[in-house]
Coordinates of C-alpha atoms in Angstrom, one line a residue:
M1 CA -5.9 -8.0 -21.7
A2 CA -2.7 -10.0 -23.0
P3 CA -1.7 -13.2 -21.0
A4 CA 0.4 -11.9 -19.0
Q5 CA 4.6 -13.0 -19.9
P6 CA 7.6 -13.4 -17.3
A7 CA 8.4 -9.9 -16.3
S8 CA 12.1 -9.4 -16.7
P9 CA 13.1 -7.0 -13.8
S10 CA 13.6 -3.6 -17.1
T11 CA 9.5 -4.8 -18.2
R12 CA 7.2 -2.3 -17.3
L13 CA 3.1 -3.4 -16.4
V14 CA 1.1 0.0 -17.5
H15 CA -1.8 -1.7 -16.2
L16 CA -0.1 -2.1 -12.6
D17 CA 1.0 2.0 -13.0
N18 CA -2.5 2.8 -14.0
Y19 CA -4.3 0.4 -10.6
R20 CA -1.1 2.0 -8.1
G21 CA -2.2 5.4 -9.5
L22 CA -5.2 4.9 -8.2
A23 CA -4.6 3.3 -5.0
I24 CA -1.8 5.8 -4.6
A25 CA -5.0 8.7 -4.6
M26 CA -6.7 6.8 -2.3
V27 CA -4.7 6.8 0.7
V28 CA -3.7 10.0 0.5
A29 CA -8.0 9.8 0.4
T30 CA -7.7 8.0 3.1
H31 CA -5.5 10.1 5.2
A32 CA -7.3 13.4 4.5
L33 CA -10.3 12.5 6.1
G34 CA -8.5 12.2 9.0
Y35 CA -8.2 15.7 9.3
A36 CA -11.5 16.6 7.4
H37 CA -14.7 16.7 10.5
L38 CA -17.2 15.6 7.4
P39 CA -20.9 14.8 8.3
G40 CA -20.4 10.8 9.6
D41 CA -22.7 9.9 6.0
E42 CA -20.3 12.3 4.2
Q43 CA -17.2 10.6 6.3
Y44 CA -18.5 7.2 6.4
Q45 CA -19.4 6.8 2.2
I46 CA -16.4 8.4 1.6
A47 CA -13.9 6.3 3.5
W48 CA -15.8 3.2 2.1
M49 CA -14.7 4.3 -1.9
V50 CA -11.0 5.5 -0.3
Q51 CA -10.2 3.4 1.9
T52 CA -11.6 -0.7 0.9
I53 CA -9.2 -2.0 -1.4
A54 CA -6.0 1.0 -1.4
V55 CA -3.8 -1.0 0.1
P56 CA -4.7 -3.6 -0.7
V57 CA -4.0 -3.6 -4.1
F58 CA -0.2 -3.2 -3.2
F59 CA -0.1 -6.1 -1.5
L60 CA -2.0 -7.7 -4.7
V61 CA 0.5 -6.3 -7.6
D62 CA 3.8 -7.3 -5.3
G63 CA 2.1 -11.1 -5.1
L64 CA 0.9 -10.8 -9.3
L65 CA 4.4 -9.5 -9.7
F66 CA 6.4 -12.3 -7.4
G67 CA 4.4 -14.8 -10.0
I68 CA 5.1 -13.8 -13.0
R69 CA 9.0 -13.3 -12.3
H70 CA 8.6 -17.2 -10.0
G71 CA 6.7 -19.6 -11.9
A72 CA 8.5 -21.0 -14.2
K73 CA 10.9 -23.5 -12.4
T74 CA 13.9 -22.0 -12.3
A75 CA 16.6 -21.4 -9.6
F76 CA 15.6 -18.8 -7.0
D77 CA 18.3 -17.2 -5.1
Y78 CA 16.4 -15.8 -2.2
R79 CA 19.4 -14.2 -0.6
E80 CA 19.3 -11.9 -3.5
H81 CA 15.9 -11.2 -2.9
L82 CA 16.4 -10.9 0.4
A83 CA 18.7 -8.4 0.1
K84 CA 17.2 -6.4 -2.9
S85 CA 13.8 -6.4 -0.7
M86 CA 16.1 -4.6 2.4
H87 CA 17.0 -2.1 -0.2
R88 CA 13.8 -1.6 -1.2
L89 CA 11.9 -1.6 2.0
L90 CA 13.8 -1.4 5.3
I91 CA 16.6 1.1 4.2
P92 CA 13.1 4.1 2.8
W93 CA 11.2 2.5 6.8
A94 CA 14.9 3.4 8.6
L95 CA 15.9 6.9 7.4
F96 CA 12.2 8.2 6.8
T97 CA 11.4 6.6 11.1
L98 CA 14.5 8.4 11.9
L99 CA 13.5 11.6 10.7
Y100 CA 9.6 11.9 11.5
G101 CA 11.1 10.6 15.1
V102 CA 13.0 13.4 15.5
L103 CA 10.7 15.9 14.4
R104 CA 8.3 14.3 16.2
L105 CA 11.0 14.4 19.4
M106 CA 11.6 18.7 18.8
F107 CA 7.3 19.0 18.3
E108 CA 7.3 18.0 22.2
L109 CA 10.3 19.2 23.1
T110 CA 8.6 22.6 22.1
G111 CA 5.0 22.3 23.1
S112 CA 3.6 22.1 19.8
A113 CA 2.1 17.8 19.3
P114 CA -0.3 17.5 21.9
A115 CA 0.8 14.7 23.3
H116 CA 3.9 12.8 24.5
I117 CA 5.4 9.7 22.9
L118 CA 8.7 9.9 23.3
V119 CA 9.2 12.7 26.2
G120 CA 9.6 11.5 29.2
R121 CA 8.9 8.1 28.6
P122 CA 10.7 4.8 28.6
W123 CA 13.3 3.8 26.3
Q124 CA 11.3 0.1 25.7
D125 CA 7.9 3.0 24.7
W126 CA 10.4 4.1 22.3
I127 CA 11.4 1.0 20.4
T128 CA 7.4 0.4 20.6
A129 CA 6.3 3.6 18.9
I130 CA 8.8 3.4 16.1
Y131 CA 7.8 -1.3 15.8
L132 CA 4.1 -0.2 15.5
S133 CA 4.2 3.7 13.3
D134 CA 3.3 6.6 16.0
F135 CA 5.7 8.5 14.8
S136 CA 3.6 7.9 10.9
S137 CA 1.2 5.8 10.4
Q138 CA 1.7 4.8 7.4
M139 CA 5.8 3.3 7.8
Y140 CA 3.7 0.1 8.6
F141 CA 2.9 -1.4 5.4
L142 CA 6.9 -1.9 4.5
L143 CA 7.5 -3.5 7.8
S144 CA 4.7 -5.9 6.5
L145 CA 5.4 -5.9 3.0
F146 CA 9.5 -6.8 3.7
F147 CA 7.8 -9.7 6.2
I148 CA 6.2 -11.3 3.2
R149 CA 8.8 -11.3 1.3
A150 CA 11.0 -12.9 4.4
A151 CA 8.4 -15.8 3.6
A152 CA 9.7 -16.1 -0.3
P153 CA 10.7 -19.8 -0.1
P154 CA 6.7 -21.3 0.9
L155 CA 5.3 -18.8 -2.0
H156 CA 8.0 -19.4 -4.6
I157 CA 7.1 -23.3 -4.3
L158 CA 3.8 -22.6 -4.1
A159 CA 4.5 -19.9 -7.6
Q160 CA 5.6 -22.9 -8.6
C161 CA 2.0 -24.7 -8.5
G162 CA -1.1 -25.0 -10.3
L163 CA -4.0 -23.4 -10.7
P164 CA -5.4 -25.6 -8.3
I165 CA -3.2 -25.5 -5.4
R166 CA -3.2 -21.8 -5.5
V167 CA -6.5 -21.4 -5.6
L168 CA -6.7 -23.9 -2.8
A169 CA -3.6 -22.0 -1.3
V170 CA -5.5 -19.0 -0.8
I171 CA -9.3 -20.6 0.7
V172 CA -7.5 -22.4 2.9
Y173 CA -5.5 -18.8 3.8
L174 CA -8.6 -17.5 3.5
G175 CA -10.4 -19.5 6.2
A176 CA -7.6 -19.7 8.8
F177 CA -7.0 -16.0 8.6
H178 CA -10.8 -14.8 9.0
L179 CA -11.3 -17.9 11.4
L180 CA -9.0 -17.9 14.1
P181 CA -8.4 -14.9 16.9
L182 CA -5.5 -13.2 15.3
R183 CA -5.8 -9.7 16.2
T184 CA -5.6 -10.8 19.7
W185 CA -3.1 -12.2 19.5
F186 CA -0.8 -8.9 18.3
F187 CA -0.5 -5.4 19.7
P188 CA -3.6 -3.4 18.7
G189 CA -2.8 -0.7 16.5
L190 CA -0.8 -1.4 13.2
D191 CA 1.1 -3.2 14.0
P192 CA 4.0 -4.8 10.9
I193 CA 3.3 -8.7 11.7
Y194 CA -0.5 -8.5 12.3
H195 CA -0.8 -6.5 8.7
A196 CA 2.0 -8.6 6.9
L197 CA -1.2 -12.0 7.9
W198 CA -3.2 -9.9 6.8
G199 CA -1.5 -7.9 3.3
L200 CA -0.9 -12.1 2.7
Q201 CA -4.5 -12.9 1.7
F202 CA -4.1 -10.6 -1.1
Y203 CA -0.5 -10.9 -2.2
L204 CA -2.0 -14.8 -2.5
I205 CA -4.4 -13.4 -4.7
G206 CA -2.3 -11.4 -7.1
L207 CA -0.3 -15.1 -7.2
V208 CA -2.9 -16.3 -8.9
I209 CA -3.4 -14.0 -11.6
P210 CA -0.7 -15.0 -13.8
L211 CA -2.1 -18.1 -14.2
V212 CA -6.2 -16.8 -15.2
S213 CA -4.5 -14.4 -17.6
G214 CA -6.0 -15.6 -20.7
F215 CA -9.4 -16.0 -19.5
L216 CA -9.4 -12.8 -18.7
A217 CA -8.1 -11.0 -21.6
T218 CA -11.5 -12.3 -23.7
R219 CA -13.5 -11.8 -20.0
G220 CA -11.8 -9.0 -18.7
I221 CA -14.7 -6.3 -19.3
A222 CA -17.9 -8.2 -18.7
L223 CA -16.0 -9.7 -15.7
S224 CA -15.4 -6.5 -13.9
L225 CA -18.4 -5.2 -14.6
V226 CA -20.3 -8.1 -12.8
T227 CA -17.5 -8.3 -9.7
L228 CA -17.5 -4.9 -9.3
A229 CA -21.4 -4.5 -9.4
G230 CA -21.4 -7.1 -6.8
G231 CA -18.4 -5.5 -4.6
I232 CA -20.7 -2.4 -4.5
L233 CA -24.5 -4.5 -4.1
L234 CA -23.7 -6.3 -0.9
P235 CA -22.7 -3.5 1.2
I236 CA -26.0 -2.5 0.6
L237 CA -27.7 -5.8 0.5
S238 CA -25.9 -6.5 4.3
D239 CA -24.1 -5.5 7.1
H240 CA -21.7 -8.7 6.6
T241 CA -20.5 -8.6 3.5
V242 CA -17.9 -5.2 3.6
I243 CA -15.3 -8.5 4.0
P244 CA -16.9 -10.6 0.5
A245 CA -17.4 -7.2 -1.3
Q246 CA -13.6 -5.8 -0.9
F247 CA -12.1 -9.0 -2.3
L248 CA -14.9 -8.2 -5.3
L249 CA -13.8 -4.2 -5.7
L250 CA -9.8 -5.2 -5.1
I251 CA -10.3 -7.6 -8.4
G252 CA -13.2 -6.4 -9.7
S253 CA -10.6 -3.0 -10.3
Y254 CA -7.8 -5.5 -10.7
I255 CA -9.3 -6.8 -13.6
A256 CA -10.6 -3.7 -15.2
F257 CA -7.1 -2.1 -15.4
A258 CA -5.8 -5.3 -17.3
S259 CA -8.3 -5.6 -19.7
T260 CA -7.2 -1.9 -20.9
T261 CA -3.7 -2.0 -23.0
F262 CA -3.0 2.1 -22.6
S263 CA -1.8 4.4 -20.5
L264 CA -4.2 6.2 -19.0
R265 CA -1.3 9.6 -18.5
V266 CA -2.0 11.0 -14.2
L267 CA -2.4 7.4 -13.5
S268 CA 0.8 5.7 -14.9
T269 CA 2.4 9.0 -13.7
L270 CA 1.5 8.0 -10.4
G271 CA 2.1 4.9 -10.4
R272 CA 5.2 5.6 -11.2
Y273 CA 5.8 7.2 -7.9
T274 CA 4.3 5.8 -5.7
M275 CA 7.3 5.1 -2.7
G276 CA 8.1 8.5 -2.9
I277 CA 4.4 10.0 -2.9
Y278 CA 3.6 7.5 0.6
L279 CA 6.3 8.0 2.2
L280 CA 6.2 12.1 2.1
H281 CA 2.3 13.0 1.8
I282 CA 2.0 12.3 6.1
P283 CA 2.5 14.0 8.1
L284 CA 3.9 17.0 7.1
V285 CA 3.1 17.8 3.6
M286 CA -0.6 16.9 4.9
K287 CA -0.7 18.5 8.1
G288 CA 1.1 21.8 6.4
M289 CA -1.7 21.9 3.4
A290 CA -4.5 21.9 6.3
L291 CA -3.5 24.5 8.0
I292 CA -3.3 26.6 4.8
F293 CA -6.8 25.8 3.4
S294 CA -8.6 25.6 7.2
R295 CA -8.1 29.3 6.6
I296 CA -10.1 29.9 4.0
L297 CA -12.2 26.5 3.6
P298 CA -15.0 25.2 6.7
P299 CA -12.5 21.9 7.5
T300 CA -16.6 20.5 7.4
S301 CA -16.8 21.2 4.3
L302 CA -16.7 18.2 0.9
S303 CA -14.6 21.0 -0.7
F304 CA -11.9 21.0 1.9
F305 CA -11.8 17.3 1.9
F306 CA -10.9 17.4 -2.4
C307 CA -8.4 20.4 -2.0
L308 CA -6.5 18.5 1.2
A309 CA -6.5 15.5 -1.0
F310 CA -5.6 16.9 -3.9
F311 CA -2.9 19.4 -3.2
S312 CA -1.4 16.5 -1.1
L313 CA -1.1 14.4 -3.4
I314 CA 0.2 16.2 -6.5
T315 CA 3.0 18.2 -3.8
S316 CA 4.2 14.7 -3.1
L317 CA 4.5 13.6 -6.6
F318 CA 6.5 16.8 -6.9
L319 CA 8.0 16.8 -3.8
T320 CA 9.3 12.8 -5.4
K321 CA 10.5 14.2 -7.5
M322 CA 12.6 16.5 -6.3
L323 CA 13.5 13.9 -3.7
L324 CA 15.3 11.9 -6.9
Q325 CA 17.5 14.5 -8.5
L326 CA 18.7 14.5 -5.3
P327 CA 22.6 12.2 -4.9
F328 CA 21.0 10.1 -2.1
G329 CA 17.5 10.6 -3.1
R330 CA 16.9 7.0 -5.3
Q331 CA 18.6 5.2 -2.4
A332 CA 16.3 7.0 1.1
L333 CA 13.4 6.3 -1.6
G334 CA 14.9 2.4 -2.2
E335 CA 15.5 2.9 -6.1
Q336 CA 17.7 1.3 -8.2
A337 CA 19.8 3.3 -10.2
Q338 CA 18.7 3.0 -13.7
G339 CA 15.8 6.2 -13.9
P340 CA 12.8 7.3 -11.4
G341 CA 10.8 3.8 -11.7
P342 CA 10.3 2.5 -15.4
G343 CA 12.4 0.1 -14.3
T344 CA 10.8 -2.3 -12.1
H345 CA 7.6 -2.7 -9.4
A346 CA 8.9 -2.9 -5.9
K347 CA 5.9 -0.7 -4.1

């Protein structure tokens, strides 16, 4: 991999498309597990493979890009940064939360929903349901990433620092996050503020990467093999190494993609449309696919799981491309005006 250079808004890093393409496929597979009823061992093993780094990848990539763009000692326009982040993250969050909330209300009114989270509930429960992404579980991520981006001033200061300070910041934050009882201070479930604090640990690792890109360029393949092997072996050797294994797999997989200089066509395509796939794949697409495949395959089979994940992914990609052709499709997905995604790496 060539050393990372400061990226302009029109520059695209191919290995990040490949990396995010893998991650969005993992996200879809994670949700497909919720519809499959696999035997315990199979469920656990697949969950470990697809859940461990799926969402952390997106936090890491966002931190990496922030570090590339703001690593030089240049002026930082926080208001512009915040406005772009609101357009990219809050507009899709608001529109799709409203869409899925209305659909949820309709299902509850017609008796199609197994439980009521809106009908007959006080308005405070409605607000809580919106905040905790009860209508569609993926929505929390957009708020969490926005909260991290809203904390850009201190992160910008950190991006001006050298490698020792950035590494120290990662170590201190990891220690604080994992030693303090932070989880007890927030709502149970998908509290976006808590998950912003959780995602910040991966974001900070992303901030470090631009400063070690030269080192990775010369030792990338060997490093990726060692870190990936460590991430795979640690959980086998001990039940108390899940978190270190997650970081090894995350970093090792990034290095593996960064060591390639060519586009992996399928992953690259997925990586350029992650926002739409992320927003569209649940609940409607996957629910519809589950109804179709449950008629021809047993939900306890691996074939059901793989078909559900694959066709939900492909259908969501197709719907994303269609949505981007509509007059307000780009705005709904938080896209800029210049094309379906070759311009920026916003998610």
